[in-house]
Amino acid sequence: MRFGVFLLLALAAQPALAQTQAQQDAPPAPDDETTAYCLGVNRQLAERFRQMQLWGCGKAAGMQWCRDARASAPEAMRARERLVIRFANELTRKGLLDVERPAEARGRLTQIVADGSTDAARCFNPDGDRDEPACERLQRCVEAEKRVGE
C-alpha cells in the first residue's frame, strides 16, 4: 500500500519536475529581466540611504535639508530593503537564482542586476553629475515595485 502511494506521488510530481527543469534552462523572460534590474536598483538605493545616515550635517540653518534627509533615511532604507527581498524572492520562486541553472543564464541575470545597480549609482550621483539616460531606465521599476509591493 505504501509503495503504491509513493509511486502515485512520484508519477504526479514528474510533470512538475520536468516543467521546473525546462524553466531553469530557459532564458529569463522580459518581466524577469525587469525584476532582476530592479533588484539591483533597490540594492544600490538601500546602500545610498544607509550612507545618508552617516552624514555630518552641522547645525547651520542652511543644512536643514541634510538633517531632514538623514532623519528620513532609516525608513527609506528599510523600504528599499523590503523591495530587495521581494524582488529576490520572486526570482528565487521562479528558480532563476538556482545554482543548478546554466552558468550562462546565471551570468546574464547577474549582469542585469549589476546594470540596475550601476544605473541607480549614475542617476543618484553624489557629485551631482546626474546621468539622465540612466535615470530614464530606472523608470521601468516604478510598475515593478508596485507589483511586488502588493
PDB file of C-alpha atoms in Angstrom:
ATOM      1  CA  MET A   1       0.000   0.000   0.000  1.00  0.00           C
ATOM      2  CA  ARG A   2       2.754   2.465   0.934  1.00  0.00           C
ATOM      3  CA  PHE A   3       4.678   1.659  -2.225  1.00  0.00           C
ATOM      4  CA  GLY A   4       1.570   2.367  -4.310  1.00  0.00           C
ATOM      5  CA  VAL A   5       1.056   5.756  -2.673  1.00  0.00           C
ATOM      6  CA  PHE A   6       4.727   6.613  -3.127  1.00  0.00           C
ATOM      7  CA  LEU A   7       4.580   5.559  -6.787  1.00  0.00           C
ATOM      8  CA  LEU A   8       1.457   7.653  -7.325  1.00  0.00           C
ATOM      9  CA  LEU A   9       3.098  10.723  -5.744  1.00  0.00           C
ATOM     10  CA  ALA A  10       6.256  10.229  -7.787  1.00  0.00           C
ATOM     11  CA  LEU A  11       4.288   9.987 -11.027  1.00  0.00           C
ATOM     12  CA  ALA A  12       2.236  13.072 -10.123  1.00  0.00           C
ATOM     13  CA  ALA A  13       5.392  15.079  -9.383  1.00  0.00           C
ATOM     14  CA  GLN A  14       7.132  14.149 -12.635  1.00  0.00           C
ATOM     15  CA  PRO A  15       5.393  16.758 -14.864  1.00  0.00           C
ATOM     16  CA  ALA A  16       6.101  19.481 -12.295  1.00  0.00           C
ATOM     17  CA  LEU A  17       9.752  18.422 -12.144  1.00  0.00           C
ATOM     18  CA  ALA A  18      10.014  18.492 -15.940  1.00  0.00           C
ATOM     19  CA  GLN A  19       8.406  21.940 -16.036  1.00  0.00           C
ATOM     20  CA  THR A  20      10.835  23.237 -13.380  1.00  0.00           C
ATOM     21  CA  GLN A  21      13.798  21.850 -15.348  1.00  0.00           C
ATOM     22  CA  ALA A  22      12.531  23.494 -18.549  1.00  0.00           C
ATOM     23  CA  GLN A  23      12.135  26.812 -16.706  1.00  0.00           C
ATOM     24  CA  GLN A  24      15.685  26.565 -15.401  1.00  0.00           C
ATOM     25  CA  ASP A  25      17.097  26.104 -18.895  1.00  0.00           C
ATOM     26  CA  ALA A  26      15.012  28.886 -20.478  1.00  0.00           C
ATOM     27  CA  PRO A  27      16.424  32.413 -20.684  1.00  0.00           C
ATOM     28  CA  PRO A  28      14.791  34.914 -18.342  1.00  0.00           C
ATOM     29  CA  ALA A  29      11.543  36.406 -19.634  1.00  0.00           C
ATOM     30  CA  PRO A  30      11.372  40.198 -20.091  1.00  0.00           C
ATOM     31  CA  ASP A  31       9.445  40.536 -16.797  1.00  0.00           C
ATOM     32  CA  ASP A  32      12.141  38.510 -15.049  1.00  0.00           C
ATOM     33  CA  GLU A  33      14.821  40.753 -16.524  1.00  0.00           C
ATOM     34  CA  THR A  34      12.946  43.783 -15.176  1.00  0.00           C
ATOM     35  CA  THR A  35      12.723  42.093 -11.772  1.00  0.00           C
ATOM     36  CA  ALA A  36      16.487  41.425 -11.794  1.00  0.00           C
ATOM     37  CA  TYR A  37      17.225  45.003 -12.900  1.00  0.00           C
ATOM     38  CA  CYS A  38      15.025  46.425 -10.139  1.00  0.00           C
ATOM     39  CA  LEU A  39      16.692  44.135  -7.613  1.00  0.00           C
ATOM     40  CA  GLY A  40      19.984  45.823  -8.483  1.00  0.00           C
ATOM     41  CA  VAL A  41      18.450  49.302  -8.406  1.00  0.00           C
ATOM     42  CA  ASN A  42      16.951  48.798  -4.970  1.00  0.00           C
ATOM     43  CA  ARG A  43      20.118  47.222  -3.585  1.00  0.00           C
ATOM     44  CA  GLN A  44      22.015  50.342  -4.620  1.00  0.00           C
ATOM     45  CA  LEU A  45      19.355  52.695  -3.250  1.00  0.00           C
ATOM     46  CA  ALA A  46      19.243  50.865   0.092  1.00  0.00           C
ATOM     47  CA  GLU A  47      23.001  51.325   0.326  1.00  0.00           C
ATOM     48  CA  ARG A  48      22.668  55.035  -0.502  1.00  0.00           C
ATOM     49  CA  PHE A  49      20.139  55.506   2.288  1.00  0.00           C
ATOM     50  CA  ARG A  50      22.411  53.596   4.663  1.00  0.00           C
ATOM     51  CA  GLN A  51      25.236  56.003   3.806  1.00  0.00           C
ATOM     52  CA  MET A  52      22.974  59.032   4.304  1.00  0.00           C
ATOM     53  CA  GLN A  53      22.594  58.050   7.949  1.00  0.00           C
ATOM     54  CA  LEU A  54      26.320  58.688   8.382  1.00  0.00           C
ATOM     55  CA  TRP A  55      26.251  62.249   7.066  1.00  0.00           C
ATOM     56  CA  GLY A  56      27.560  65.006   9.283  1.00  0.00           C
ATOM     57  CA  CYS A  57      25.149  67.859   8.650  1.00  0.00           C
ATOM     58  CA  GLY A  58      26.126  70.522  11.144  1.00  0.00           C
ATOM     59  CA  LYS A  59      23.763  72.902  12.892  1.00  0.00           C
ATOM     60  CA  ALA A  60      23.616  75.728  10.357  1.00  0.00           C
ATOM     61  CA  ALA A  61      20.128  76.719   9.190  1.00  0.00           C
ATOM     62  CA  GLY A  62      21.159  76.080   5.584  1.00  0.00           C
ATOM     63  CA  MET A  63      21.841  72.443   6.429  1.00  0.00           C
ATOM     64  CA  GLN A  64      18.277  71.629   7.483  1.00  0.00           C
ATOM     65  CA  TRP A  65      17.783  69.729   4.212  1.00  0.00           C
ATOM     66  CA  CYS A  66      20.685  67.479   5.223  1.00  0.00           C
ATOM     67  CA  ARG A  67      19.263  66.848   8.699  1.00  0.00           C
ATOM     68  CA  ASP A  68      15.834  66.090   7.202  1.00  0.00           C
ATOM     69  CA  ALA A  69      17.325  63.683   4.656  1.00  0.00           C
ATOM     70  CA  ARG A  70      19.377  61.944   7.330  1.00  0.00           C
ATOM     71  CA  ALA A  71      16.335  61.635   9.600  1.00  0.00           C
ATOM     72  CA  SER A  72      14.209  60.015   6.867  1.00  0.00           C
ATOM     73  CA  ALA A  73      16.992  57.721   5.629  1.00  0.00           C
ATOM     74  CA  PRO A  74      16.405  54.770   8.011  1.00  0.00           C
ATOM     75  CA  GLU A  75      12.796  54.254   6.937  1.00  0.00           C
ATOM     76  CA  ALA A  76      13.670  54.783   3.260  1.00  0.00           C
ATOM     77  CA  MET A  77      16.470  52.227   3.604  1.00  0.00           C
ATOM     78  CA  ARG A  78      14.110  49.670   5.202  1.00  0.00           C
ATOM     79  CA  ALA A  79      11.545  50.211   2.426  1.00  0.00           C
ATOM     80  CA  ARG A  80      14.218  49.581  -0.230  1.00  0.00           C
ATOM     81  CA  GLU A  81      15.479  46.528   1.649  1.00  0.00           C
ATOM     82  CA  ARG A  82      11.935  45.115   1.667  1.00  0.00           C
ATOM     83  CA  LEU A  83      11.795  45.607  -2.097  1.00  0.00           C
ATOM     84  CA  VAL A  84      15.167  43.876  -2.494  1.00  0.00           C
ATOM     85  CA  ILE A  85      13.795  40.899  -0.580  1.00  0.00           C
ATOM     86  CA  ARG A  86      10.590  40.815  -2.635  1.00  0.00           C
ATOM     87  CA  PHE A  87      12.437  41.000  -5.961  1.00  0.00           C
ATOM     88  CA  ALA A  88      14.920  38.322  -4.846  1.00  0.00           C
ATOM     89  CA  ASN A  89      12.079  36.097  -3.629  1.00  0.00           C
ATOM     90  CA  GLU A  90      10.298  36.422  -6.968  1.00  0.00           C
ATOM     91  CA  LEU A  91      13.418  35.370  -8.869  1.00  0.00           C
ATOM     92  CA  THR A  92      14.047  32.556  -6.385  1.00  0.00           C
ATOM     93  CA  ARG A  93      10.458  31.316  -6.643  1.00  0.00           C
ATOM     94  CA  LYS A  94      10.897  31.031 -10.410  1.00  0.00           C
ATOM     95  CA  GLY A  95      14.179  29.173  -9.962  1.00  0.00           C
ATOM     96  CA  LEU A  96      16.174  31.896 -11.702  1.00  0.00           C
ATOM     97  CA  LEU A  97      18.725  32.185  -8.886  1.00  0.00           C
ATOM     98  CA  ASP A  98      19.298  28.425  -8.582  1.00  0.00           C
ATOM     99  CA  VAL A  99      22.895  27.289  -8.679  1.00  0.00           C
ATOM    100  CA  GLU A 100      21.834  24.466 -10.985  1.00  0.00           C
ATOM    101  CA  ARG A 101      20.907  26.902 -13.760  1.00  0.00           C
ATOM    102  CA  PRO A 102      23.352  27.012 -16.639  1.00  0.00           C
ATOM    103  CA  ALA A 103      26.301  29.312 -15.932  1.00  0.00           C
ATOM    104  CA  GLU A 104      25.465  31.471 -18.939  1.00  0.00           C
ATOM    105  CA  ALA A 105      21.908  32.099 -17.709  1.00  0.00           C
ATOM    106  CA  ARG A 106      23.117  32.895 -14.178  1.00  0.00           C
ATOM    107  CA  GLY A 107      25.768  35.217 -15.612  1.00  0.00           C
ATOM    108  CA  ARG A 108      23.172  37.043 -17.708  1.00  0.00           C
ATOM    109  CA  LEU A 109      20.932  37.550 -14.686  1.00  0.00           C
ATOM    110  CA  THR A 110      23.868  38.710 -12.558  1.00  0.00           C
ATOM    111  CA  GLN A 111      24.781  41.247 -15.252  1.00  0.00           C
ATOM    112  CA  ILE A 112      21.220  42.589 -15.336  1.00  0.00           C
ATOM    113  CA  VAL A 113      21.293  43.065 -11.539  1.00  0.00           C
ATOM    114  CA  ALA A 114      24.647  44.848 -11.862  1.00  0.00           C
ATOM    115  CA  ASP A 115      23.239  47.079 -14.628  1.00  0.00           C
ATOM    116  CA  GLY A 116      20.426  48.149 -12.301  1.00  0.00           C
ATOM    117  CA  SER A 117      22.913  48.995  -9.546  1.00  0.00           C
ATOM    118  CA  THR A 118      25.088  50.940 -11.986  1.00  0.00           C
ATOM    119  CA  ASP A 119      22.151  52.942 -13.347  1.00  0.00           C
ATOM    120  CA  ALA A 120      20.997  53.848  -9.822  1.00  0.00           C
ATOM    121  CA  ALA A 121      24.532  54.954  -8.930  1.00  0.00           C
ATOM    122  CA  ARG A 122      24.753  57.061 -12.103  1.00  0.00           C
ATOM    123  CA  CYS A 123      21.335  58.639 -11.619  1.00  0.00           C
ATOM    124  CA  PHE A 124      21.829  59.448  -7.940  1.00  0.00           C
ATOM    125  CA  ASN A 125      25.452  60.505  -8.221  1.00  0.00           C
ATOM    126  CA  PRO A 126      26.734  62.105  -5.007  1.00  0.00           C
ATOM    127  CA  ASP A 127      28.734  64.631  -7.072  1.00  0.00           C
ATOM    128  CA  GLY A 128      25.556  65.883  -8.730  1.00  0.00           C
ATOM    129  CA  ASP A 129      26.532  64.552 -12.169  1.00  0.00           C
ATOM    130  CA  ARG A 130      23.107  63.103 -12.935  1.00  0.00           C
ATOM    131  CA  ASP A 131      23.103  60.658 -15.865  1.00  0.00           C
ATOM    132  CA  GLU A 132      19.704  61.328 -17.468  1.00  0.00           C
ATOM    133  CA  PRO A 133      19.604  58.172 -19.656  1.00  0.00           C
ATOM    134  CA  ALA A 134      20.297  56.061 -16.541  1.00  0.00           C
ATOM    135  CA  CYS A 135      17.516  57.898 -14.682  1.00  0.00           C
ATOM    136  CA  GLU A 136      15.119  57.201 -17.546  1.00  0.00           C
ATOM    137  CA  ARG A 137      15.971  53.487 -17.454  1.00  0.00           C
ATOM    138  CA  LEU A 138      15.108  53.431 -13.740  1.00  0.00           C
ATOM    139  CA  GLN A 139      11.512  54.342 -14.605  1.00  0.00           C
ATOM    140  CA  ARG A 140      10.759  50.751 -15.582  1.00  0.00           C
ATOM    141  CA  CYS A 141      10.975  49.867 -11.885  1.00  0.00           C
ATOM    142  CA  VAL A 142       8.013  52.064 -10.922  1.00  0.00           C
ATOM    143  CA  GLU A 143       5.422  49.500 -12.050  1.00  0.00           C
ATOM    144  CA  ALA A 144       7.549  46.540 -10.953  1.00  0.00           C
ATOM    145  CA  GLU A 145       7.811  47.967  -7.438  1.00  0.00           C
ATOM    146  CA  LYS A 146       4.020  48.333  -7.271  1.00  0.00           C
ATOM    147  CA  ARG A 147       3.627  44.740  -8.425  1.00  0.00           C
ATOM    148  CA  VAL A 148       5.967  43.205  -5.828  1.00  0.00           C
ATOM    149  CA  GLY A 149       4.906  45.628  -3.118  1.00  0.00           C
ATOM    150  CA  GLU A 150       1.384  44.208  -3.055  1.00  0.00           C
TER     151      GLU A 150
END
